Amino acid sequence: MFGYEFYLDPSRCIGCQSCLKACEECETHRGVSMINFDFIDRPDGIATAAYVCFHCEDPTCAQVCPADAIKSDEDGVVQSALKPRCIGCANCVLACPFGIPKLVPEYEQMMKCDMCYDRTSIGKRPMCATVCPSQALAYVKPEEMAAMRRDKPVNTFYFGEQKIVTKVYMMAPAERDSVSVDVVDYTWEQEDAYAV
Amino acid sequence: MAKPPQALADLNHEFGPHPSYMPKGGWQEESRHTPDRLVKTHCCFCGQQCGIKLKVRDNAVTGFEPWEEFPFNRGMLCPKGVKRYMQSSHPDRLLDPLMRTETGFRKAHWNEALDHTVRRLREIQDKYGKDSVAVYGGASLITEKSYLLGKFARVGLGTKQIDYNGRLCMVSAGTAYKLAFDVDRSLIPWSEIPKADVLMVIGANVGDCAPITTDYIWRCRDRGGKLIVVDPRMTPISRNADLYLPVRPGTDLALLMGILHVIVRDGLEDKKFIEEHTSGWDAVVESVKAYDPQKAAEMTGVPPQSIEKAAHWFAKADKAIAMHARGLEHHSKGVENCLALINIALATGHIGREGCGATMITGQGNGQGGREHGQKCDQLPGQRSINDPAAREHVAKVWGIRPDEIPGPGVSAQEIMNLIHAGEIKALVNICFNPAVSLPNSAFTSEALSKLEFFGVIDFFMSETAQFADVVLAGSLQEEEEGVTCSAEGRVIHIQKATDPPGNAKTDTWIICELAKRLGKEKFFNYGSTREIFDELRVASQGGHADYFGITYEKIDEQLGVFWPCPTADHPGTPHLMTGGISYFPDGKCRFNSTAWRESGDPVDADFPIYLTTGRVVSQYLSGTQTRRIGSLVDIYPQPLVEIHPRLAEKYGIQTNDWVTVKSRRDEITLQANVVKTIRPDTVFIPYHWPNERSANRLTHRTLDPRSKIPEFKVSACRLFKANAAPVWAGHTEVEEAKRGTATTSRAPGMPDPLVNIETPHDGGRK
């Protein structure tokens, strides 16, 4: 859908799994859900998180695919592995920094979220973001998002040395431009002190 | 005698619950077809009543599509809503009336089943009197059915004994709102929630029980609003709470009186509002005098600083809303709890202005509408008192009888069960209620049901209660009749008919009217459609507080819901009940009601030192008759677990997944432990959706609030011990049997094979 973007805000997630169940209802892969859902650490807390594919600009899954089976479309949506090419090696499953692709052994194919191509191509919002009761998954116009939320959308992530820019946005504290998962980036000394 | 005619295992084998995982014909079959039509209606599971479009093909609901234009949920749905369509063609659906035999249930013809039912009811009434027959209704019925049921009991059967399962829901709130404002409804529509500066959510597990409300709360926080959460457990919404008060079960009243104490002590009350809009303030001030933060902290386990902070945040906020649900209401002092919260909202002047108010989050599908029009033991249509001579005259005229022919008030749901147990009530007609699972002290309920001389049940599935019946009349789902419900907001909405009941099943209204006809009351029950029932209901409610006279199905469609009261055809409805702080009492003032502390009905002691509290999970609805049959929902939370804090667990040597016996003064059950830091260390939690050996209500007690008659589900005393072995049912639950395929073999004659097949992924897949 033109002018709409996908936003993830795990801090809103209530763990209801509506996204997971709704994804299962998709006409193109009915019965199989493409949502990644986690209880972060149930014994110690209530945090839960639901994820769709981040749809990277330069997808790691495609980079590591030995069969060149993973393609993005013109809108930047990364598709499931092409069935005739996929050899079921699971390289993509292991390499994705977000842990998104799933190998479905019964189909011998990697399957993943395609941001509901069947819906967005005919002017409907993706199913998970439409039903999500807490709007932890949201598919709205950027200006609406800016008006409604106090957190700031970011789509640049650093995994150590690897910089990843994604189509899907993650809501982060208002002062952030990017998200790093390296503790060094948050220390007082910064990385110089730990240079190797 | 109304004991189940077969062994439980055989009944379950024949009638379910069988968890069904796929639509009729399987995923691939379904994906090949486009629906004949999309029906704009509402989800049947819970009081949020989310708008949803049901896909319909060949007289079956085959899927759903979000309804984004409906303003309440704007397309949002919880997993129950997503999977609700799986009931329509469920293999467990009852397709024929059933009559008990020596060895089980047999199919019957409608005439036989209805004639037998009426003959037995008449025999019993002739022998023991009119009131020896009772009627149980339910708050998941559309409003037309609940109206009809009230009329059926009073006009058809001439009994005063009718009550409903809403008695287990929010009646404490209803009673309190009547005492404070003389009206029983949320004071505000949900659109006010994001406007508040402070939200106090007490005893409301919004994330699990009212999921769509979460977005309203998050929107409030995104605006900079502060969230106070009061709960013995950290529920999903507490992840973003700005202040979390871990109240000890059963002590909410002390906490709320402590908060009001601080407000008075620090002069934070809204003197102008109190002066102009209320009465009874001085007595309330007196009543909270002793509840300083220190004393309140000792009673509740909430730090005094947190009590002070909550009081200051709420009182100093320009706009503040108090939201509550069953956690506040399911107590033998549930009415006082709600009154104490209302007192805070009144004292701080947070009533009748934008972004302000008090709201009960009504839980059952038609929890609001189902209590307005006559299936409550003490009310007539329009939320009128059955003792009010003017109300009796008005309703008698609509019904075409004399006022003195309307029986007086009967007793509440639990008290009806008590009278059955005592042998005073001999027969019961039950619809939309599963007391075998949902009433406290299950053993007592089973004993009582076994004493009935006649038991007739109208249901679409064989519920655990229907297993006790003499006759089971195969009824209809919500989407099989047109009508209205009223959502938690007070918004009356239109339930569209999507399909006809399958097989030989009939609509509930047809069944009730046929029974009335056979009772010789045909002239009072001559309806061509549910629309005609609604039109009569509109007139019957006219002039009452819940005035529906100006509401029509067409107006609802046009406005996407009409908030009651709506007295005339040109009236737009009333989203805000208390504009300007004007109550429904004749003098327009709101009432403060003083509260006094008392212990819960099942206090902890040396033998039973641990608090037990019960509640819900997001994937199940009420007693589970519907949702325990939907495999995809069952998988989210397949079994009741007992939540225990690691400190308590350590004391008993319990680890996650260990089998733990929880014993109360009534009974004991053995479940697996879920050791989590998200619950108070003096409390355990068990969700109540399961029957028999897994039923939390085996442990709960029958103490009632003296005014609302709500049972005290939220606090019992118990003790724990680690079980030596797994219980006999372990490894043989519905899901496990289904996975083995053993549950799919045998069906009652004439019934289709169940579609249980949970090999995933299914045939089909990506094209």
Short mmCIF file of C-alpha atoms in Angstrom, two decimals, chain A residues 1 9-32 34 39-49 78-81 83 104-107 109-114 117 119 123-136 139 147-151 171, chain B residues 21 23 27-28 30-33 35 55 62-66 68 73-80 82-83 85-86 206-208 211-216 218-219 221-225 233-240 242 618 631-633 635-636 643 646 656 674-678 760-767:
data_model
loop_
_atom_site.label_atom_id
_atom_site.label_comp_id
_atom_site.label_asym_id
_atom_site.label_seq_id
_atom_site.Cartn_x
_atom_site.Cartn_y
_atom_site.Cartn_z
CA MET A 1 0.00 0.00 0.00
CA ASP A 9 6.94 -1.94 19.05
CA PRO A 10 7.57 -4.95 21.29
CA SER A 11 7.02 -2.79 24.38
CA ARG A 12 3.34 -2.74 23.44
CA CYS A 13 3.07 -6.51 22.99
CA ILE A 14 0.72 -8.32 25.40
CA GLY A 15 1.56 -11.81 24.21
CA CYS A 16 -1.93 -12.63 22.96
CA GLN A 17 -0.64 -14.26 19.75
CA SER A 18 -3.43 -12.86 17.66
CA CYS A 19 -0.87 -12.04 14.93
CA LEU A 20 0.31 -15.61 14.87
CA LYS A 21 -3.22 -16.99 14.60
CA ALA A 22 -4.28 -14.43 12.00
CA CYS A 23 -1.22 -15.12 9.82
CA GLU A 24 -2.28 -18.76 9.80
CA GLU A 25 -5.52 -17.66 8.08
CA CYS A 26 -3.73 -16.25 5.01
CA GLU A 27 -5.16 -17.58 1.75
CA THR A 28 -1.69 -18.26 0.35
CA HIS A 29 -0.26 -20.33 3.19
CA ARG A 30 -3.33 -21.27 5.22
CA GLY A 31 -2.51 -23.23 8.33
CA VAL A 32 1.12 -22.05 8.55
CA MET A 34 4.97 -16.73 9.47
CA PHE A 39 8.09 -15.07 25.60
CA ILE A 40 11.30 -13.22 26.37
CA ASP A 41 11.89 -14.76 29.79
CA ARG A 42 8.63 -15.89 31.34
CA PRO A 43 10.04 -16.93 34.73
CA ASP A 44 11.38 -13.44 35.29
CA GLY A 45 8.81 -11.24 33.62
CA ILE A 46 5.89 -10.73 31.32
CA ALA A 47 7.68 -9.28 28.30
CA THR A 48 6.67 -10.83 25.01
CA ALA A 49 7.52 -9.88 21.47
CA VAL A 78 11.94 -10.03 0.71
CA GLN A 79 10.11 -13.13 -0.45
CA SER A 80 10.16 -16.74 0.67
CA ALA A 81 12.78 -18.87 -1.08
CA LYS A 83 10.50 -23.24 -4.47
CA VAL A 104 9.48 -25.88 6.58
CA PRO A 105 10.73 -29.44 6.21
CA GLU A 106 7.48 -30.74 4.72
CA TYR A 107 7.87 -28.36 1.80
CA GLN A 109 11.53 -24.72 1.46
CA MET A 110 12.39 -21.62 3.48
CA MET A 111 9.23 -19.67 4.16
CA LYS A 112 8.92 -16.26 5.69
CA CYS A 113 6.77 -13.19 6.03
CA ASP A 114 6.12 -11.42 2.72
CA TYR A 117 1.60 -9.44 -0.60
CA ARG A 119 -3.41 -8.05 0.85
CA GLY A 123 -5.06 -2.02 -0.80
CA LYS A 124 -5.50 -4.02 2.41
CA ARG A 125 -3.21 -3.80 5.41
CA PRO A 126 -1.18 -6.89 6.40
CA MET A 127 -3.32 -9.20 8.50
CA CYS A 128 -1.15 -9.25 11.64
CA ALA A 129 -0.90 -5.46 11.87
CA THR A 130 -4.62 -5.12 11.22
CA VAL A 131 -5.71 -7.40 14.05
CA CYS A 132 -2.96 -6.67 16.62
CA PRO A 133 -4.95 -5.56 19.72
CA SER A 134 -2.07 -3.59 21.25
CA GLN A 135 -0.80 -2.25 17.90
CA ALA A 136 2.63 -3.61 18.73
CA TYR A 139 0.89 -0.61 9.42
CA ALA A 147 1.38 12.11 15.60
CA MET A 148 0.36 9.12 17.73
CA ARG A 149 3.51 7.74 19.32
CA ARG A 150 6.12 9.35 21.52
CA ASP A 151 8.78 6.82 20.57
CA MET A 171 10.07 1.92 17.76
CA TYR B 21 -7.89 -27.32 13.91
CA PRO B 23 -12.20 -25.35 8.70
CA TRP B 27 -7.27 -25.63 4.71
CA GLN B 28 -6.73 -26.34 1.05
CA GLU B 30 -11.26 -23.76 2.01
CA SER B 31 -8.61 -21.73 0.21
CA ARG B 32 -9.95 -22.86 -3.17
CA HIS B 33 -13.27 -21.13 -2.66
CA PRO B 35 -16.95 -16.76 0.21
CA LYS B 55 -16.95 -15.08 5.49
CA THR B 62 -15.61 -20.28 6.79
CA GLY B 63 -13.29 -17.47 7.86
CA PHE B 64 -13.08 -13.81 8.73
CA GLU B 65 -11.94 -10.46 7.46
CA PRO B 66 -11.13 -7.51 9.74
CA GLU B 68 -11.67 -1.69 9.88
CA ASN B 73 -11.67 -1.93 17.33
CA ARG B 74 -10.85 -0.63 13.83
CA GLY B 75 -10.04 -4.14 12.60
CA MET B 76 -8.21 -5.27 15.72
CA LEU B 77 -9.05 -8.74 17.05
CA CYS B 78 -7.63 -11.01 19.72
CA PRO B 79 -6.91 -14.67 18.89
CA LYS B 80 -10.42 -15.65 20.02
CA VAL B 82 -9.53 -14.57 14.75
CA LYS B 83 -10.61 -18.17 15.38
CA TYR B 85 -15.38 -18.79 12.91
CA MET B 86 -14.23 -22.34 13.71
CA VAL B 206 -6.78 -6.00 30.33
CA GLY B 207 -4.16 -7.70 28.13
CA ASP B 208 -5.68 -11.15 28.59
CA PRO B 211 -7.16 -7.19 24.73
CA ILE B 212 -8.45 -4.40 22.49
CA THR B 213 -8.58 -2.03 25.46
CA THR B 214 -4.78 -2.28 25.60
CA ASP B 215 -4.42 -0.02 22.57
CA TYR B 216 -6.57 2.65 24.26
CA TRP B 218 -1.12 2.62 25.26
CA ARG B 219 -2.48 5.62 23.36
CA ARG B 221 0.59 6.69 27.63
CA ASP B 222 1.83 7.90 24.25
CA ARG B 223 0.09 11.19 25.00
CA GLY B 224 2.12 11.35 28.23
CA GLY B 225 -0.52 9.84 30.50
CA ARG B 233 -0.03 -10.40 39.45
CA MET B 234 1.99 -8.52 36.90
CA THR B 235 -0.36 -8.95 33.98
CA PRO B 236 0.70 -7.98 30.44
CA ILE B 237 -0.32 -4.31 30.82
CA SER B 238 1.87 -3.88 33.88
CA ARG B 239 4.92 -4.06 31.59
CA ASN B 240 4.34 -0.36 30.91
CA ASP B 242 4.32 3.87 35.70
CA VAL B 618 -6.40 -14.70 26.57
CA GLY B 631 -7.58 -26.42 18.65
CA SER B 632 -5.59 -23.40 17.64
CA LEU B 633 -6.75 -21.57 20.78
CA ASP B 635 -2.64 -24.78 21.85
CA ILE B 636 -1.86 -21.28 23.17
CA GLU B 643 1.40 -19.79 38.95
CA PRO B 646 9.97 -18.75 43.06
CA THR B 656 8.27 -25.33 36.78
CA ASN B 674 4.54 -22.33 36.39
CA VAL B 675 7.16 -20.72 38.58
CA VAL B 676 7.23 -17.01 37.77
CA LYS B 677 8.29 -13.83 39.52
CA THR B 678 5.18 -12.06 38.27
CA THR B 760 0.96 -29.50 10.65
CA PRO B 761 1.60 -28.07 8.23
CA HIS B 762 -1.41 -29.18 6.30
CA ASP B 763 -1.80 -30.09 2.70
CA GLY B 764 -1.72 -27.06 0.51
CA GLY B 765 0.83 -24.45 1.32
CA ARG B 766 2.24 -21.71 -0.76
CA LYS B 767 1.07 -21.54 -4.31
#
